[in-house]
Structures are given as structure tokens and as C-alpha cells.
mmCIF file of C-alpha atoms in Angstrom:
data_model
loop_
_atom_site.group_PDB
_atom_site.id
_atom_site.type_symbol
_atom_site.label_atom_id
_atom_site.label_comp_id
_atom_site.label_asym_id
_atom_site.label_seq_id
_atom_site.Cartn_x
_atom_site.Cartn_y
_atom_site.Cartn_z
ATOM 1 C CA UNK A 1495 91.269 5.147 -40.146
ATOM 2 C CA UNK A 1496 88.305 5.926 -43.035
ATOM 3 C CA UNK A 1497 88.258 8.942 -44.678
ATOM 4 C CA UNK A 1498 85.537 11.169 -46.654
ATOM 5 C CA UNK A 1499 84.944 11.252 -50.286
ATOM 6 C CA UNK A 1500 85.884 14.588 -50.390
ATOM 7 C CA UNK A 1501 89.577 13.932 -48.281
ATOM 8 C CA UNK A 1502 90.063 10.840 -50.568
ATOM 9 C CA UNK A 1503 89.509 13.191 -53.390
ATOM 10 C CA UNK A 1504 91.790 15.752 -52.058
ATOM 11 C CA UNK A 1505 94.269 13.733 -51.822
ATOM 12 C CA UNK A 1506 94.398 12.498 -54.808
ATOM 13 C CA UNK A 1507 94.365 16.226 -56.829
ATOM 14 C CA UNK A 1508 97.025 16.806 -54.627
ATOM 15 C CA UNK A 1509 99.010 13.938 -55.631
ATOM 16 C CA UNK A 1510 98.321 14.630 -59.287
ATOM 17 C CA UNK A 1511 100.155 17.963 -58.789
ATOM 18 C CA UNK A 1512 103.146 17.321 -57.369
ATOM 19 C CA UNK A 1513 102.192 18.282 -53.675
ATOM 20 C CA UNK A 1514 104.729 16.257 -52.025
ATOM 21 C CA UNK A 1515 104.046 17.447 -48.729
ATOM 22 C CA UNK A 1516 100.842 17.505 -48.737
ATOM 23 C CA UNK A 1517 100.846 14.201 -49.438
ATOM 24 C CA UNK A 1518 103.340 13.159 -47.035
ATOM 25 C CA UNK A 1519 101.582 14.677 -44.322
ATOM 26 C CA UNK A 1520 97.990 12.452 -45.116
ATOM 27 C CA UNK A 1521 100.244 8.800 -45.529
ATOM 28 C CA UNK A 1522 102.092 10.006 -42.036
ATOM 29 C CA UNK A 1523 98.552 9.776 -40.547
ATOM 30 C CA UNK A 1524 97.142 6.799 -42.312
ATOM 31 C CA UNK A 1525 99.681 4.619 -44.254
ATOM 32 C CA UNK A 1526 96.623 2.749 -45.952
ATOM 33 C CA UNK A 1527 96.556 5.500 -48.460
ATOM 34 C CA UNK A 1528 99.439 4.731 -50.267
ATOM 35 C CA UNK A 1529 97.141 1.541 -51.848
ATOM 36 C CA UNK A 1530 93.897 2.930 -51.094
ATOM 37 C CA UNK A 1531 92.377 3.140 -55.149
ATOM 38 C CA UNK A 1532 90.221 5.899 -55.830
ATOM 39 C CA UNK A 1533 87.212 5.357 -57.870
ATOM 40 C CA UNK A 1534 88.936 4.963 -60.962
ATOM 41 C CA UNK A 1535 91.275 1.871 -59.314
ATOM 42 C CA UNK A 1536 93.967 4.296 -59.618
ATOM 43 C CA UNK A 1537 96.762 4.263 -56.286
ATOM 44 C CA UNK A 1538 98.078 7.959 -55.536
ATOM 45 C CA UNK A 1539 100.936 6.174 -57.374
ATOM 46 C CA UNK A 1540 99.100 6.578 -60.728
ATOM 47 C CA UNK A 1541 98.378 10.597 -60.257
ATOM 48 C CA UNK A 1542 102.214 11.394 -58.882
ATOM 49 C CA UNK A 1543 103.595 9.578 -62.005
ATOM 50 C CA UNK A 1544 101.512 12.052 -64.047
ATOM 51 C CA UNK A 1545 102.482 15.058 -62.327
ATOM 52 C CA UNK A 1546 105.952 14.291 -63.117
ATOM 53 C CA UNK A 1547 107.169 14.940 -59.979
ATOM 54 C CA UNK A 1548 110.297 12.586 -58.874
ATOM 55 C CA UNK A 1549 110.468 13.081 -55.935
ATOM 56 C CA UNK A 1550 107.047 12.195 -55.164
ATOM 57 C CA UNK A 1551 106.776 9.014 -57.189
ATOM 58 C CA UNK A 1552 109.974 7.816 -54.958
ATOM 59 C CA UNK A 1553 108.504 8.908 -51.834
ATOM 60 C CA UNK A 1554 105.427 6.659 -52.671
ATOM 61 C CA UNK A 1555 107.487 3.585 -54.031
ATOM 62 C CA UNK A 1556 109.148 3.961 -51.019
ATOM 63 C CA UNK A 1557 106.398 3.661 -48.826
ATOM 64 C CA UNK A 1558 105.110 0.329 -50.919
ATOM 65 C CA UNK A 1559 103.143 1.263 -53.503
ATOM 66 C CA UNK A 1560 103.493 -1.213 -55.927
ATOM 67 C CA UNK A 1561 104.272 -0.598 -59.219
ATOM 68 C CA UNK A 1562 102.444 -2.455 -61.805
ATOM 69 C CA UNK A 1563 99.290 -1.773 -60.217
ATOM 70 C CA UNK A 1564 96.144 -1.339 -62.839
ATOM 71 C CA UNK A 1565 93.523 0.989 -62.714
ATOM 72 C CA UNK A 1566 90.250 -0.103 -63.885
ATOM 73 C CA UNK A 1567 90.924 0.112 -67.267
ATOM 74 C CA UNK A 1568 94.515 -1.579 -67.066
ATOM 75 C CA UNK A 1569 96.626 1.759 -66.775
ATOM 76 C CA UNK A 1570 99.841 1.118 -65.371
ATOM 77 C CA UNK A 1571 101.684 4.105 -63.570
ATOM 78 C CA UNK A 1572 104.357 3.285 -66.303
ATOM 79 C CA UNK A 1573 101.901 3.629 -69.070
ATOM 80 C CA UNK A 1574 100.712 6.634 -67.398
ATOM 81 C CA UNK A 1575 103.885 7.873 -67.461
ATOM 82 C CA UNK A 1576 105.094 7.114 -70.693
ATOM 83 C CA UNK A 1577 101.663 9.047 -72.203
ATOM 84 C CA UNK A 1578 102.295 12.114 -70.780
ATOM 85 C CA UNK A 1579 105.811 12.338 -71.438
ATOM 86 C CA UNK A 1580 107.540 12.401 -68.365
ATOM 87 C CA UNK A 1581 110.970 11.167 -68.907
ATOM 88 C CA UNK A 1582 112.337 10.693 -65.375
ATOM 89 C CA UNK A 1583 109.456 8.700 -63.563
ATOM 90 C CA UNK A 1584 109.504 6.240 -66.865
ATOM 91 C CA UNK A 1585 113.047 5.709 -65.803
ATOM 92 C CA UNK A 1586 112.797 5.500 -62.362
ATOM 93 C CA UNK A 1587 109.916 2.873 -62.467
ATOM 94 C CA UNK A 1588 111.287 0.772 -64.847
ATOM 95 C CA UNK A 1589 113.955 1.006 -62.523
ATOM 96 C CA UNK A 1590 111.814 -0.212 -59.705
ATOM 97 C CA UNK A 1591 110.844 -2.944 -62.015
ATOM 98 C CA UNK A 1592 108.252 -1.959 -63.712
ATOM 99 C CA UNK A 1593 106.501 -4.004 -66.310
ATOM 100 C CA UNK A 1594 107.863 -1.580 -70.258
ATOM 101 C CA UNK A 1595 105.453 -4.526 -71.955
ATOM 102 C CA UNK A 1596 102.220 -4.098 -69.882
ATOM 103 C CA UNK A 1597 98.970 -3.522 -71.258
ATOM 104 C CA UNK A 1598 95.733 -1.475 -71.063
ATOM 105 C CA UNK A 1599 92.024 -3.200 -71.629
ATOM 106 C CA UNK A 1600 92.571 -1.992 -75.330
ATOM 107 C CA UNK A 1601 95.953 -3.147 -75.509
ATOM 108 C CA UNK A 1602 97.949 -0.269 -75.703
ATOM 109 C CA UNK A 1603 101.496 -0.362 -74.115
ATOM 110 C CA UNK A 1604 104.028 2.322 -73.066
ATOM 111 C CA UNK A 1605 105.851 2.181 -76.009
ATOM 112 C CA UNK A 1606 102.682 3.022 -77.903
ATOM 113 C CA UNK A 1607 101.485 5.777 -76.190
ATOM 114 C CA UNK A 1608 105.198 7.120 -76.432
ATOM 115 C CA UNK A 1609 105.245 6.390 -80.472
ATOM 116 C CA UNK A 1610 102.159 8.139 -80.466
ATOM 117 C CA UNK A 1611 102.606 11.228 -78.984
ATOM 118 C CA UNK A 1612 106.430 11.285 -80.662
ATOM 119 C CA UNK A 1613 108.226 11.124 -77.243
ATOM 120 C CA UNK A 1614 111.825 10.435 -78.562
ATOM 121 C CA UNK A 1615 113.615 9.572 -74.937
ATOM 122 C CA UNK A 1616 111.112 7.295 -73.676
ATOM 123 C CA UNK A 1617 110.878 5.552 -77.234
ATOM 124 C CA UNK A 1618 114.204 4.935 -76.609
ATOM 125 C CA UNK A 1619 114.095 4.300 -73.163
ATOM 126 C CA UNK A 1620 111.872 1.802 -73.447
ATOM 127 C CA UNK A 1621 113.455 -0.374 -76.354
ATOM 128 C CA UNK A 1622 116.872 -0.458 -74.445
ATOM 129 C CA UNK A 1623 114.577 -1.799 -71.438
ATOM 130 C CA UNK A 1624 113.146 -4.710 -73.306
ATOM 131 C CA UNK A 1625 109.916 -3.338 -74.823
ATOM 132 C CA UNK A 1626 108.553 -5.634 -77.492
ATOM 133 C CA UNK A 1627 109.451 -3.245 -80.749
ATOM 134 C CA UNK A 1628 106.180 -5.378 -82.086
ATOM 135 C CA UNK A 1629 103.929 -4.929 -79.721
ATOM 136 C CA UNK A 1630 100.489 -4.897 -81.011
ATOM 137 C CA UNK A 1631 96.927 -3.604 -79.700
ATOM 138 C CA UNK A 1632 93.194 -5.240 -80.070
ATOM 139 C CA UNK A 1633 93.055 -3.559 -83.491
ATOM 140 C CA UNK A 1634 96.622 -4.919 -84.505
ATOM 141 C CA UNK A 1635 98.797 -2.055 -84.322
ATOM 142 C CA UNK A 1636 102.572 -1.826 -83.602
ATOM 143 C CA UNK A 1637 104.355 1.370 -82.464
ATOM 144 C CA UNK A 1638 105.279 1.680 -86.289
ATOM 145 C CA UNK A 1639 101.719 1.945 -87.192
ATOM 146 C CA UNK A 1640 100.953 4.513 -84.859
ATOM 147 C CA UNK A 1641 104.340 6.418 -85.603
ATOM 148 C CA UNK A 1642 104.284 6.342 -89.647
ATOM 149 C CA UNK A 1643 100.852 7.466 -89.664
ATOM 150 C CA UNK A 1644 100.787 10.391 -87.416
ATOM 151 C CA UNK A 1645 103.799 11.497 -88.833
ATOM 152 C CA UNK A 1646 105.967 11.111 -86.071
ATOM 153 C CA UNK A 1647 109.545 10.907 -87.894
ATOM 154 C CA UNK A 1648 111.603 10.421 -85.245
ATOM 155 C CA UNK A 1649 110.118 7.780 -83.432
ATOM 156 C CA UNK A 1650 109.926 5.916 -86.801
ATOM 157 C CA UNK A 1651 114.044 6.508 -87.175
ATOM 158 C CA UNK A 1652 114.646 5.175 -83.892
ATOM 159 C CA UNK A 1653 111.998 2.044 -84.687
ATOM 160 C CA UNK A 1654 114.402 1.580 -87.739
ATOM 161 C CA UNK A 1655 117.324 1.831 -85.721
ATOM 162 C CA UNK A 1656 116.274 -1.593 -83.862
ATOM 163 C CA UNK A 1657 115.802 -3.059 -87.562
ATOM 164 C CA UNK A 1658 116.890 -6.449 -86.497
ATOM 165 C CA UNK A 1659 114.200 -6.663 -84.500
ATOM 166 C CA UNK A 1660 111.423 -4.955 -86.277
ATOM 167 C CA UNK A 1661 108.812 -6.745 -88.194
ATOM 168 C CA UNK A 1662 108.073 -4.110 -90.703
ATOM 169 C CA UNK A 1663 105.731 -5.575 -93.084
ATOM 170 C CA UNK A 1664 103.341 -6.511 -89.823
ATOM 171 C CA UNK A 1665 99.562 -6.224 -90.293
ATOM 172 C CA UNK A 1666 97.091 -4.826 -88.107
ATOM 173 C CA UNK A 1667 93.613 -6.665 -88.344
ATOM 174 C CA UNK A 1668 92.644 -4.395 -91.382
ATOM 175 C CA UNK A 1669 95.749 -5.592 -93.167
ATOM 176 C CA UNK A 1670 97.652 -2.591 -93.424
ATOM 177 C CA UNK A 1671 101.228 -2.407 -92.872
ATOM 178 C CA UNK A 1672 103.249 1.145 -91.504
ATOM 179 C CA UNK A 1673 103.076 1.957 -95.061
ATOM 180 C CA UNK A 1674 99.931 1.498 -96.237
ATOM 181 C CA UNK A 1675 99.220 3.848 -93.426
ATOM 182 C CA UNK A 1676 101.746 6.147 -94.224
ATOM 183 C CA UNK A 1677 100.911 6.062 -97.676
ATOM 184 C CA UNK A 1678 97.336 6.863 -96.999
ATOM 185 C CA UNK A 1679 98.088 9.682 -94.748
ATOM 186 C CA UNK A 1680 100.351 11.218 -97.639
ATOM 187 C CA UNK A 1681 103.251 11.659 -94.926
ATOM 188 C CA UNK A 1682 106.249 11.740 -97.259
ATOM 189 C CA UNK A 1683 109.130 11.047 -94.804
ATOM 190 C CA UNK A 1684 107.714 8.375 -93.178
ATOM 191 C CA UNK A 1685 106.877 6.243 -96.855
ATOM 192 C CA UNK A 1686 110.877 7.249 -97.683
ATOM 193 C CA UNK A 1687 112.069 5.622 -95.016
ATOM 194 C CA UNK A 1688 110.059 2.751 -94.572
ATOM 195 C CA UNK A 1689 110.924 1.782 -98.305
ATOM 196 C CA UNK A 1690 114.168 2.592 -97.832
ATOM 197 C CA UNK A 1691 114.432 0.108 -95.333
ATOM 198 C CA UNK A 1692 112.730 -3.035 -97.448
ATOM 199 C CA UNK A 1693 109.003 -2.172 -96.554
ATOM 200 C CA UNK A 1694 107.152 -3.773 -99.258
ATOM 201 C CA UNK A 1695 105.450 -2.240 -101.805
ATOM 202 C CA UNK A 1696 102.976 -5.005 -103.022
ATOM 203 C CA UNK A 1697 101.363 -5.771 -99.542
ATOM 204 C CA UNK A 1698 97.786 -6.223 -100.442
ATOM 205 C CA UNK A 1699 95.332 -5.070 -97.099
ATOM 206 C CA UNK A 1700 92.000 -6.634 -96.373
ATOM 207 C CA UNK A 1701 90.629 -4.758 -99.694
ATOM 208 C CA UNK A 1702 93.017 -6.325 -101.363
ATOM 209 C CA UNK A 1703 94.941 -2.772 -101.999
ATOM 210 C CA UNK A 1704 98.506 -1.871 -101.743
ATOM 211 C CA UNK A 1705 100.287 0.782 -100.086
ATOM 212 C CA UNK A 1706 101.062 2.476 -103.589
ATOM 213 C CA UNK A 1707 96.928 2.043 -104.237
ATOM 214 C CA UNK A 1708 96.627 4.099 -101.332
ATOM 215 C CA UNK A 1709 99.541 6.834 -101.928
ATOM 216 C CA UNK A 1710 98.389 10.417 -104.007
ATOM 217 C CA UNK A 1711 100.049 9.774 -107.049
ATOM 218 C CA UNK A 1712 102.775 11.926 -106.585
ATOM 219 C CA UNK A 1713 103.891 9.997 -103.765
ATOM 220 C CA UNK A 1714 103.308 6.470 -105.401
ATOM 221 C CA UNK A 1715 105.669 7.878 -107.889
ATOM 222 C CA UNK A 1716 108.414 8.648 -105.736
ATOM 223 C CA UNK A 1717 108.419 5.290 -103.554
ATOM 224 C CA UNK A 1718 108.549 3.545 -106.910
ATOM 225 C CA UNK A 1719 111.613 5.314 -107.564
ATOM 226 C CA UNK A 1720 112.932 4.473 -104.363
ATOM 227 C CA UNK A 1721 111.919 0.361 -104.299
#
């Protein structure tokens, strides 16, 4: 059974928010849907995990959609997931064993977007599932990077909390560590506890500067005081 552009594109709204019988009643009739991809290689899978809606995520792993599938630009319904914050499909599809270290084309992983955007739970969430702490995109960044420069605080405590694990001098392909970044971005809390954890002060980036180089001088002065 075909359908129309605009039914496939119904369908796939609908999905997107949370219309759980809606959808039901369009897989009833034609079961294809469930892994038909829309133009933007993305299963109704991919839109339900947005909405947030539980119920309908389960409805459609239950009817096989499978859960690691890629979208054209290598967005996982997990990654998906993780980016807009939704808590409870994150832990029901790693539950259904989905892939917490996948990757989009640009390299970004759910525990990125979730450092990001300062989503505590699935930050956590993720790291007691196995997500590489160190995970790094095309440009080199880790979770920490992304945390300690948008000033997400949190995020970076819980990072620390999984110390033994955490490479916290790592580079991206600019050379900057989390603390040149942090430094650079003048975000106070996040240079405290980065130093306070053995980040290193006399990291030189690509342009052969430091993190202090970087840091407004009231800043440099305080991380000096705390090294």
C-alpha cells in the first residue's frame, strides 16, 4: 500500500506530536510505515522520540522500528532524544539497546548534545550507560569543552564526578583544553573547578597561548591562586 506526499507528511507531524492514535490507526492499515523514512531518512521513530511521548516511542519499538536507525545526516532517535531533553525516551531506548556512543555526520553524540544544552539527568544517564566521557567531534571537542564553555556548571560537576575517567587536559584540533575555553569565555565557575581538579594551567593551544593568556586578568589572577 503507497501513500501520498501529503499522508506521508501527515503522518509524520502527527508522530512528532505525540498523536498516538493517530498514528496507530495509519501502521494498523499499512505496517510498512513504521520504517518507511521520510525525506529527511528519518523513521516515525525519530519524530515520536522528539515529542517526548512514551508511550508512543514504545508503541513503535514495539512494532519493529529499529532503534539505531540514522537519518540522513546520522541522527539517531537517541541523539534526538538526548537534544531535546526528554528524559524518559533516552532511558527507554537505551533500554532497547540503543547505541549512548553513536554519532552524527559532524560527530556529535548524545552526551554532547546533553552537555550542551545542560541536561543534568541524561548527562548522567548516559555516563552510567557507558557513554565515552571523551567523546570527541570533527572539530575535537569533548562534552567538557562544550560544557565549560557555555557555562553549563552542572554538567561540568557531574563530568568531574567520573574523574577517573576524564581526560581533562584533552585538545580539540585548535589546541584548547576545557579551560582555555572556559578561560576565554570568562565563566568563573567553570575555570574554579577545572583547576581545582588538576586542569593545567600552562597548556599552550595552536597559538601557542595558555589558558591564563586567554583569562581577563582578574580571572587569571584567581586560578593562579587556586593552582
Amino acid at each position: 500500500m503507497s501513500v501520498s506526499a501529503n499522508e506521508e507528511n501527515k503522518i509524520f507531524n502527527e508522530a512528532y506530536s505525540g498523536n498516538i492514535e493517530f498514528v496507530k490507526s495509519q501502521v494498523e492499515k499499512n505496517k510498512n510505515l513504521v520504517t518507511t523514512p521520510d525525506s529527511n531518512g528519518r523513521h516515525l521513530l525519530h519524530w515520536a522520540a522528539l515529542s517526548g511521548k512514551i508511550e508512543l516511542v514504545q508503541y513503535l519499538l514495539d512494532q519493529g522500528s529499529p532503534v539505531n536507525h540514522p537519518d540522513d545526516i546520522g541522527m539517531t532517535p537517541l541523539i534526538l532524544s538526548a537534544s531535546a531533553g526528554k528524559v524518559q525516551v533516552c532511558h527507554l531506548l537505551i533500554s532497547k539497546g540503543a547505541n549512548v556512543n553513536g554519532k552524527n555526520d559532524e560527530g556529535h553524540s548524545a552526551l554532547q548534545y546533553a552537555a550542551s544544552k545542560g541536561w543534568n539527568d541524561i548527562v548522567k544517564m548516559l555516563l552510567i550507560n557507558h557513554a565515552d566521557i571523551n567523546v570527541a567531534d570533527k572539530r575535537g571537542a569533548t562534552p567538557l569543552h562544550r560544557a565549560a564553555s557555555q557555562g553549563k556548571t552542572a554538567v561540568v560537576k557531574i563530568l568531574l564526578d567520573f574523574g577517573n575517567q576524564l581526560q581533562i587536559d584533552a585538545k580539540d584540533i585548535y589546541g584548547n583544553t576545557a579551560l582555555h575555553l572556559s578561560c576565554e569565555e570568562n565563566r568563573l565557575e567553570e575555570a574554579k573547578l577545572l583547576v581545582t581538579h588538576g586542569a593545567k594551567l600552562d597548556v599552550q593551544n595552536r597559538d601557542k597561548m595558555t589558558p591564563l593568556d586567554l583569562a581577563p586578568p582578574p580571572l587569571a589572577r584567581l586560578l593562579k591562586e587556586l593552582a
